[in-house]
Coordinates of C-alpha atoms (C1' of nucleotides) in Angstrom, one line a residue:
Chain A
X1 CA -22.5 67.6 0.8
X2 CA -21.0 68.9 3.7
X3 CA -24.9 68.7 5.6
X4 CA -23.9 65.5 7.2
X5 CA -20.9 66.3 8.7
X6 CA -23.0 69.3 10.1
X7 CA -25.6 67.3 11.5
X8 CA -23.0 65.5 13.2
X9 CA -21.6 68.4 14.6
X10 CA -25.1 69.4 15.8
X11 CA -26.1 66.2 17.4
X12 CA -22.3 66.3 19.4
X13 CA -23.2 69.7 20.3
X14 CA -26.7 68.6 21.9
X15 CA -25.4 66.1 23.5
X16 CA -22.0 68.2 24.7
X17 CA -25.0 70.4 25.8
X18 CA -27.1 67.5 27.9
X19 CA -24.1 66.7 29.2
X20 CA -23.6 70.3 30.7
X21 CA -26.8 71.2 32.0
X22 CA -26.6 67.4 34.1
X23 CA -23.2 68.4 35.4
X24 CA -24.7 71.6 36.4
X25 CA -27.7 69.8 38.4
X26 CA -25.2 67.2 39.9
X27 CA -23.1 69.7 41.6
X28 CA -25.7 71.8 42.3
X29 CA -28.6 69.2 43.7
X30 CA -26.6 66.2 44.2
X31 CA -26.8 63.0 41.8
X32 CA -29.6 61.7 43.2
X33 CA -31.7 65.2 42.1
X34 CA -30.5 64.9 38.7
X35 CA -34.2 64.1 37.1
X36 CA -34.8 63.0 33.4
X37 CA -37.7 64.7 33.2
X38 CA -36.1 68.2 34.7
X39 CA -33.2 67.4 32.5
X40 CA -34.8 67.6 29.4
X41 CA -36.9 70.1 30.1
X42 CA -33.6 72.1 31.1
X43 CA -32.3 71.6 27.8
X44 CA -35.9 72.1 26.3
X45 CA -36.2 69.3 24.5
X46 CA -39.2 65.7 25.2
X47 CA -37.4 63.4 27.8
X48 CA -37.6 60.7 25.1
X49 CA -35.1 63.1 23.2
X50 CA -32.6 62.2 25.9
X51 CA -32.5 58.5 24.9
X52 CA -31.9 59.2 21.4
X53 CA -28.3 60.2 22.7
X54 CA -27.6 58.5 25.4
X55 CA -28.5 54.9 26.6
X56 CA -30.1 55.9 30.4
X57 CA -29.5 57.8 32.9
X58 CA -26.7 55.9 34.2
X59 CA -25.1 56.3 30.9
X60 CA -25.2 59.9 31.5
X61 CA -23.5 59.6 35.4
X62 CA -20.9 57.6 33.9
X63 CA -20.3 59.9 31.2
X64 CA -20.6 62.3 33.9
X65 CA -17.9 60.4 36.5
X66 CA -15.1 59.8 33.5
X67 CA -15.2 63.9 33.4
X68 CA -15.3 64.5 37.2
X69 CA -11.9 62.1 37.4
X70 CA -10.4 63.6 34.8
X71 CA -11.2 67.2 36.9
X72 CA -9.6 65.6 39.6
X73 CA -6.3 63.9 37.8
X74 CA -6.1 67.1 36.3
X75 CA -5.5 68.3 40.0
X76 CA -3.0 66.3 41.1
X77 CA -0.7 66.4 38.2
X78 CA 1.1 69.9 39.5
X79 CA 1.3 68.3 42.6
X80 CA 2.9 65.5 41.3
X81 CA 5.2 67.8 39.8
X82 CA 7.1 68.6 42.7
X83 CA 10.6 67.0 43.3
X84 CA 10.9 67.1 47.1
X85 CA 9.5 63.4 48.2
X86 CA 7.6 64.6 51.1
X87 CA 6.3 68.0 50.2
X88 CA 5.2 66.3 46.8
X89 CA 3.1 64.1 49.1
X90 CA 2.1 66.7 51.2
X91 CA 1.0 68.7 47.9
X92 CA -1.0 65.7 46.5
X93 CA -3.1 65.1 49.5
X94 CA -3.6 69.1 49.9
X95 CA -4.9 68.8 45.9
X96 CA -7.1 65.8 46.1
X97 CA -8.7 67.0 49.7
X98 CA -9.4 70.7 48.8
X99 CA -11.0 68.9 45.5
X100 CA -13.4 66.9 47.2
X101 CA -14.7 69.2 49.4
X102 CA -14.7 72.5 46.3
X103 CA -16.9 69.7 44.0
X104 CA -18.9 67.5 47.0
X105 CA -21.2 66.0 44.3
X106 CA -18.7 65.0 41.9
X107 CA -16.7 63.5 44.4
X108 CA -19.3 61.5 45.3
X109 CA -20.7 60.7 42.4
X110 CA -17.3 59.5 41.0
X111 CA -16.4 57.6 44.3
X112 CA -19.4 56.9 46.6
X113 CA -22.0 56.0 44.5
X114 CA -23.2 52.9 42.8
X115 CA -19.7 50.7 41.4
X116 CA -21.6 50.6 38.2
X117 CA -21.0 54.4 37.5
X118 CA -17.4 54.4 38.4
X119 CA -16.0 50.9 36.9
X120 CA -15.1 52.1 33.1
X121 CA -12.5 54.4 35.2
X122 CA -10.8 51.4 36.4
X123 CA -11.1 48.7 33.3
X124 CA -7.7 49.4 31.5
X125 CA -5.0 48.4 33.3
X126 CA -2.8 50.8 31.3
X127 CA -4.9 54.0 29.3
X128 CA -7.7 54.2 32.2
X129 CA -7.8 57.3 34.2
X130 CA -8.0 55.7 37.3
X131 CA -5.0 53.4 37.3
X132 CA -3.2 56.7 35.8
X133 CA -3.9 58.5 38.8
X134 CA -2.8 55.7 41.3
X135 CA 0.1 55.5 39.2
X136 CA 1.2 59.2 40.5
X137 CA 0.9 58.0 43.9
X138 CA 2.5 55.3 43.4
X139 CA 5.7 57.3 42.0
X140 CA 5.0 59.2 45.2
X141 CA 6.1 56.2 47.5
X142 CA 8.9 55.2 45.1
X143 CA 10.3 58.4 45.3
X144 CA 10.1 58.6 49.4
X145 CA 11.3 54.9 50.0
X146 CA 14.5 55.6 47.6
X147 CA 14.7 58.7 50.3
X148 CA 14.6 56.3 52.8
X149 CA 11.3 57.8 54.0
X150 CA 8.8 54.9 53.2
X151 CA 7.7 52.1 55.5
X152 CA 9.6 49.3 55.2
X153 CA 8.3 46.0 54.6
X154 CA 5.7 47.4 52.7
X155 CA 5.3 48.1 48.9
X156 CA 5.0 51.4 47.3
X157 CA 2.0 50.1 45.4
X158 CA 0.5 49.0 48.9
X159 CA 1.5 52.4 50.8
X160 CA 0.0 53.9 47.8
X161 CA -2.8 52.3 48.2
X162 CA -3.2 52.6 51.9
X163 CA -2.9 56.4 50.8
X164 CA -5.6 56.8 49.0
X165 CA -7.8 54.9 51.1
X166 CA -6.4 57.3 53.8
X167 CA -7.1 60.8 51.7
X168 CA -10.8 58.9 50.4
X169 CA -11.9 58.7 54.2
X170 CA -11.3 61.8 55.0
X171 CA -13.2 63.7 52.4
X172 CA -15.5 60.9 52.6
X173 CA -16.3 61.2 56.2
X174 CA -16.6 65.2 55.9
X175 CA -19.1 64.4 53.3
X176 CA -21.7 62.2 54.8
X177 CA -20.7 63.0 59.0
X178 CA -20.3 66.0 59.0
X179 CA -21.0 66.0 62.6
X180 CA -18.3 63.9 63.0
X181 CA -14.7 65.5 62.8
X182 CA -13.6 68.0 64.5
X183 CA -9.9 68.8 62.6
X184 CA -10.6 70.5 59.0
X185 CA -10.1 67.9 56.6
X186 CA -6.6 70.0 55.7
X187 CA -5.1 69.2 58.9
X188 CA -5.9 66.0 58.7
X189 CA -4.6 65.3 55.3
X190 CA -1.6 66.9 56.8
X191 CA -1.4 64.4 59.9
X192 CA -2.0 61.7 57.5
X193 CA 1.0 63.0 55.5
X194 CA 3.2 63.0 58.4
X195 CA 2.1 59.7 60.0
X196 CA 3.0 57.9 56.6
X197 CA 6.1 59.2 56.7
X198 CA 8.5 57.1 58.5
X199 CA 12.7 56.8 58.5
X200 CA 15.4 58.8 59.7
X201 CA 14.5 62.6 58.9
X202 CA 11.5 63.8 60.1
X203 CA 8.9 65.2 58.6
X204 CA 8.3 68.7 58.5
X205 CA 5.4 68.6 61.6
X206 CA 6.9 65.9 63.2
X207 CA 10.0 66.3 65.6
X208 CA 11.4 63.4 67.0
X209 CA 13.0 64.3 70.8
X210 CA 14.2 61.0 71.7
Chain B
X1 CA -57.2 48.0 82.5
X2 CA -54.7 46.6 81.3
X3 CA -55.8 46.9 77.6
X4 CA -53.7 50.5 77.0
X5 CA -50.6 48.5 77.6
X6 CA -51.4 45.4 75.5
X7 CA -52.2 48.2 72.9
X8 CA -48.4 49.8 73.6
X9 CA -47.4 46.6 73.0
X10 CA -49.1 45.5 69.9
X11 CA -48.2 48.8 68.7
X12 CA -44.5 48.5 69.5
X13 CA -44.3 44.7 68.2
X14 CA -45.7 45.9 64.8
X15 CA -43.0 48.8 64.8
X16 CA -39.9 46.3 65.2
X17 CA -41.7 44.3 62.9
X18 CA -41.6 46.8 60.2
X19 CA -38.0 47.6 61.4
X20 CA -36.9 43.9 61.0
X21 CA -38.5 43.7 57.0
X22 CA -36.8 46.8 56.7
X23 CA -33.3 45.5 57.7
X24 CA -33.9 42.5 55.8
X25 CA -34.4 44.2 52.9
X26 CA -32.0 46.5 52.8
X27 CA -29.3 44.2 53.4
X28 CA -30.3 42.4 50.9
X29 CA -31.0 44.4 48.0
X30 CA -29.5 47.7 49.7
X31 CA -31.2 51.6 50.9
X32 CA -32.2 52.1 47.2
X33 CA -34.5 49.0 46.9
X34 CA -36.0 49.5 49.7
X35 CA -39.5 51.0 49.2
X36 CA -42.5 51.7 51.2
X37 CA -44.6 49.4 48.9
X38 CA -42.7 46.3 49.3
X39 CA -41.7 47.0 53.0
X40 CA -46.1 47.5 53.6
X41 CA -46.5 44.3 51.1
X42 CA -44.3 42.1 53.6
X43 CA -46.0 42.9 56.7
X44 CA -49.0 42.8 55.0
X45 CA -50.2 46.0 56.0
X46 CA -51.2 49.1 53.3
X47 CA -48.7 51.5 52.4
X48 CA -50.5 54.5 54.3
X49 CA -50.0 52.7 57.7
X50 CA -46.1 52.5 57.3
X51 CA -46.8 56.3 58.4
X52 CA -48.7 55.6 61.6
X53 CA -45.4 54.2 62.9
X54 CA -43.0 56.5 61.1
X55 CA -42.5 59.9 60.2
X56 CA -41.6 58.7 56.5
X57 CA -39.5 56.7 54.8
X58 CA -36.2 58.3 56.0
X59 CA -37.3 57.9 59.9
X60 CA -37.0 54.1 59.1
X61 CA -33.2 54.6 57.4
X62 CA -32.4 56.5 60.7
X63 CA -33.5 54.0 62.8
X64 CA -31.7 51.5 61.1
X65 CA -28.5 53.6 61.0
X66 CA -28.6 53.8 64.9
X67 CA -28.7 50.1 65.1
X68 CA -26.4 49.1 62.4
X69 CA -23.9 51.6 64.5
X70 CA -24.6 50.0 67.4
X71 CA -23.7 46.4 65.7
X72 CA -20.4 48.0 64.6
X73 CA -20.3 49.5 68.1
X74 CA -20.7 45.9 69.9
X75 CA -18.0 44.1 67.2
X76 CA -15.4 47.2 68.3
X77 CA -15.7 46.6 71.9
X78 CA -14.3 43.2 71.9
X79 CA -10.9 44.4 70.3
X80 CA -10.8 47.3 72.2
X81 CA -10.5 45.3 75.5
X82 CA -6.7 44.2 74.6
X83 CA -4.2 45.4 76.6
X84 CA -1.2 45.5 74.5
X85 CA -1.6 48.8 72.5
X86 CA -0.3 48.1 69.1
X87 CA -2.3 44.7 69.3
X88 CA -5.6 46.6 70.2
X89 CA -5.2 48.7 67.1
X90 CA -4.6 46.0 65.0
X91 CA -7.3 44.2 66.1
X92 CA -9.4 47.0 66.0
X93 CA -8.9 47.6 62.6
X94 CA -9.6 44.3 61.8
X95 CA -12.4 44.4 63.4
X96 CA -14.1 47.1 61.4
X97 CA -12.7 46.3 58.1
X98 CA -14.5 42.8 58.8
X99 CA -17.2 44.1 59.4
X100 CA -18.0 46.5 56.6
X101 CA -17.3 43.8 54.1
X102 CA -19.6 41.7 55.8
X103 CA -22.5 43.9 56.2
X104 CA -21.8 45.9 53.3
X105 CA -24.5 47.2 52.8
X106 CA -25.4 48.3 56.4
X107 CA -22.2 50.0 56.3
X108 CA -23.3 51.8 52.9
X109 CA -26.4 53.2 54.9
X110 CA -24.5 54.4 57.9
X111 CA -21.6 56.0 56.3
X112 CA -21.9 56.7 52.5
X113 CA -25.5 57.8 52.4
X114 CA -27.6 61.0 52.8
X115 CA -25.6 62.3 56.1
X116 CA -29.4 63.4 57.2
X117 CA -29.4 59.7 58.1
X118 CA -26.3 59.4 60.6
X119 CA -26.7 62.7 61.5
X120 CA -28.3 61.5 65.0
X121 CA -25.0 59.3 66.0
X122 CA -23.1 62.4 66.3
X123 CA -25.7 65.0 68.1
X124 CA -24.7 63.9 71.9
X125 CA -21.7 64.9 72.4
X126 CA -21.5 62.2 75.2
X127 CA -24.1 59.7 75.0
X128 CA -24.2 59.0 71.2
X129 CA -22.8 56.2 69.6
X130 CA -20.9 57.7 67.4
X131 CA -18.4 59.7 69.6
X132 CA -19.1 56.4 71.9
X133 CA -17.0 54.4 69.7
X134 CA -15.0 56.6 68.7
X135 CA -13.6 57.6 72.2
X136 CA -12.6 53.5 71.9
X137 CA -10.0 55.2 69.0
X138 CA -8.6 57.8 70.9
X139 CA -8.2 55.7 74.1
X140 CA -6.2 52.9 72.2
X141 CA -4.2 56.3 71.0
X142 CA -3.5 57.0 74.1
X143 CA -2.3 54.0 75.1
X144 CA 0.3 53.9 72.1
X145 CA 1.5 57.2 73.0
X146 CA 2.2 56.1 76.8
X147 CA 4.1 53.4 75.2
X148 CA 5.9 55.7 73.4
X149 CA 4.8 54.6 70.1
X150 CA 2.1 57.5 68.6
X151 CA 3.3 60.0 66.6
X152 CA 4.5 63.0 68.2
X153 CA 3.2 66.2 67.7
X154 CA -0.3 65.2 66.9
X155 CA -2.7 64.7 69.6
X156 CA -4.4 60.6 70.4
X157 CA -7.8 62.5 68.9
X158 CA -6.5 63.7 66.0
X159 CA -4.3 60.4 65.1
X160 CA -8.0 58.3 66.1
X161 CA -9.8 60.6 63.2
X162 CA -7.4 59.5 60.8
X163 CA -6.9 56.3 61.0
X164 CA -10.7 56.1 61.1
X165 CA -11.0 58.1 58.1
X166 CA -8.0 55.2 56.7
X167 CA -10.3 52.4 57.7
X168 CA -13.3 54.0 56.5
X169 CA -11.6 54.7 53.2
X170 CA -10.4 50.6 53.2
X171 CA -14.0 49.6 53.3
X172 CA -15.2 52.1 51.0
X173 CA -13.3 52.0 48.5
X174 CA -13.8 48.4 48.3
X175 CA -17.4 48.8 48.3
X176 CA -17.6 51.4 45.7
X177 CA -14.6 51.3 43.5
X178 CA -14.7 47.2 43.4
X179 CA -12.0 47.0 40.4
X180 CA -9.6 49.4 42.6
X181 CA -7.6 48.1 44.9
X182 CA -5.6 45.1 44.4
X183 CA -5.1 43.9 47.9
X184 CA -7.3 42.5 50.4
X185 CA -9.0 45.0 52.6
X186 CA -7.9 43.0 56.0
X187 CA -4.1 43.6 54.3
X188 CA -4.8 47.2 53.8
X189 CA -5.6 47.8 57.0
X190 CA -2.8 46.0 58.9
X191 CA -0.7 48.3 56.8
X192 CA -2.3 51.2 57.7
X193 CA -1.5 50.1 61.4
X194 CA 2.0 49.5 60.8
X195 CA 1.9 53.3 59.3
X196 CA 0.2 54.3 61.9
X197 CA 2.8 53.0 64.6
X198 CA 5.4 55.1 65.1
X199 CA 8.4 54.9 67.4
X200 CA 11.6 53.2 68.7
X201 CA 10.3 49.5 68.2
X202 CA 8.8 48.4 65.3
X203 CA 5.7 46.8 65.9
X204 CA 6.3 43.3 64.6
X205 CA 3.2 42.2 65.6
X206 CA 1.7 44.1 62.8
X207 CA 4.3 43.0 60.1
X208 CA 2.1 39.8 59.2
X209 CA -0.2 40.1 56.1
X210 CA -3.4 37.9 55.8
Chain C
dG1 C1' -41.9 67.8 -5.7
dC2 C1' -41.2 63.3 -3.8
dA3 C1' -39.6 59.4 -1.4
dA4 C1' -36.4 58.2 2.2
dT5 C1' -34.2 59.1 6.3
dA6 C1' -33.4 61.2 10.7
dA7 C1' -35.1 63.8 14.8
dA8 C1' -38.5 64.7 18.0
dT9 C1' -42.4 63.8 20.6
dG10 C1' -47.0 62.6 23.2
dA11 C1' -48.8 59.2 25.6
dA12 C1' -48.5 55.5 28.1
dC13 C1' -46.7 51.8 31.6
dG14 C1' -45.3 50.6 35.9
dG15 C1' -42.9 52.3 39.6
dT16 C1' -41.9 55.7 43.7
dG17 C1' -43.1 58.5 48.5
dT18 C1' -46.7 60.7 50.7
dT19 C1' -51.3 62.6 52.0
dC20 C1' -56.1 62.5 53.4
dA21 C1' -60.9 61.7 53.8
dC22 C1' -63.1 57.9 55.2
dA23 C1' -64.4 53.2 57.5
dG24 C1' -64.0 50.1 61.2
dA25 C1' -62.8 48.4 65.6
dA26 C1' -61.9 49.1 70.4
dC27 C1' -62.4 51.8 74.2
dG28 C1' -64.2 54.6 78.5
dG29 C1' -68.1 56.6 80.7
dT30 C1' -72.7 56.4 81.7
Chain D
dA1 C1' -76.2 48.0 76.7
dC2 C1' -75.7 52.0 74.6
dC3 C1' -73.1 56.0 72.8
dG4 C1' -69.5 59.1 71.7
dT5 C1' -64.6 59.3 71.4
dT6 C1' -60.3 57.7 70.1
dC7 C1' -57.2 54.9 67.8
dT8 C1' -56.0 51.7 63.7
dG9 C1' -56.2 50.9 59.1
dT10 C1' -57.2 51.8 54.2
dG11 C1' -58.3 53.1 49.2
dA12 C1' -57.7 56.5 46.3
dA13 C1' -55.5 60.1 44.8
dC14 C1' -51.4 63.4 43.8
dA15 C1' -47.1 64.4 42.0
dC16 C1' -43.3 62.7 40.7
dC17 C1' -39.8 59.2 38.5
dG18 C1' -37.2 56.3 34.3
dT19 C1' -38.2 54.3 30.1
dT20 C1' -40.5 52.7 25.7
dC21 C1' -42.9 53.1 21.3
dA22 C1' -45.9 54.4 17.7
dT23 C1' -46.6 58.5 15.5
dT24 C1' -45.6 62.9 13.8
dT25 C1' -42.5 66.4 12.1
dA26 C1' -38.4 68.1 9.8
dT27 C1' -34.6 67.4 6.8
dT28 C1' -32.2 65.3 3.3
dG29 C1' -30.8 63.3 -1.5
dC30 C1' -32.7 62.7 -5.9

DNA sequence: GCAATAAATGAACGGTGTTCACAGAACGGT
DNA sequence: ACCGTTCTGTGAACACCGTTCATTTATTGC
């Protein structure tokens, strides 16, 4: 009786196990090494055995990018933690920075690859794990404009925004030009930090003489 | 004889001629669909002759990057000859924003591909593109910190890499993560300047949103 | 033990980048 | 005008790739 709930079990573990050894070649070779063919003989199984549990390849990146977000929401939610408006900021941009450049190839399988892979992260409005994750930000720049430390004029949903975009570049740009920057991506995380920060008390780099 | 220089530039003519289909193609169906069957197919030459002109398929994507940086390069250099600082940046940033969505997928190749294939902008310290364009950056920095309006405590270069890395992130973001952001990209990055700006007078030049 | 169901596969299709021995044309020197 | 060299171009092959499908193998319920 209880052989078909086995068999279940079995086929979630094969698949759990797929899922693993493609992870491992992702952040190991990059997305773009991560072969059916290598894959299944990884896993020691015919490479038409991989279609029997998932739909393509693609189907196993975006299985694939829903677990690298989750790696990296997983991240941010100490950081998030922290009362202080501006070392809370601080903190979030030092967590997603030092993410992206620890786990290269999920960061850019997630965010720089085809929008295909990446969309089911965004869909829901509410439950998705994307617009959870902007959501922290975004309680981020609520938290600093009721400080009086936000731009004015501009919404915490926007700043938020602007944010991201800011923290994305950064890792992005140490990831493809690397020839390019010259400050570690830290620092410059940090100078983003302090260049958002506007209003009457300064930031903790930034003095203002006159 | 004048032959050996009719040969130079037959030879030459069938290179930009490979280079042109090549830039077609990829900014039509993007770096992934271009392949060096269908690029030999259209200029109706075999597949193994592609290689009398290139090293392999990759030399093509480099040359390509070089020019697509130079396109960028030539659309900055416009904005960058404003005089009023906060105005430069501004329309600097618009600048490049507009043109990553228009050339998306240009901008894909130079920035959020293999970094093998940009690698060549940033070799010359002096001469290459890429720290061509983006001494423009620092400059206009230095302008706004004359006029008072920089941030303090960080240097022009460091406050040109990040708000680089923010516009980069804009039109990145938007390329990958489509269902992301909410507003515009030319928004975004207006709001970035107005982050950006620091100082005794707000920059109301940069308080419009379009 | 047998029929039915599920799991796994080998072989194939059409595609990819790249190489290399070979053919053909154009050339320079005699 | 001939010949040997040098350059241009190619067809065929190699080793991959993702994906499909008819077929075989294993497992189950009866």
């Amino acid at each position: 009786m209880g052989s078909a709930e086995r068999k279940e079990r079995q086929r979630a573990e094969l698949r759990e196990q797929i899922l693993q050894v493609a992870r491992d070649m992702v952040m190991k070779e990059g997305f773009g090494a991560l072969s059916m063919r290598k894959l299944a003989d990884a896993v020691e199984y015919a490479p038409a055995t991989l279609y029997l549990h998932f739909e393509n390849r693609d189907a196993i990146a975006r299985e694939l990018c829903v677990r690298g977000f989750q790696e990296l929401l997983a991240v941010l939610e100490p950081a998030a933690a922290c009362e202080e408006p501006v070392e809370r900021l601080s903190r979030l941009a030092d967590a997603y920075v030092t993410f992206g450049l620890k786990q290269p190839e999920t960061y850019r399988l997630v965010f720089m690859e085809d929008p295909k892979l990446s969309a089911d992260l965004f869909q829901d409005k509410q439950e998705g794990a994307g617009p959870k994750s902007f959501a922290v930000l975004v309680r981020a720049f609520e938290a600093l404009k009721a400080a009086g430390l936000a731009l004015e004029g501009a919404t915490p949903v926007r700043l938020a925004e602007v944010f991201w975009a800011g923290l994305h570049g950064i890792v992005s740009l140490k990831l493809t030009c690397s020839g390019f920057q010259g400050a570690p991506a830290e620092a410059l995380a940090q100078t983003l930090v302090a260049s958002t920060v506007h209003g009457p008390k300064p930031a903790r780099a930034t003095r203002r003489t006159r």
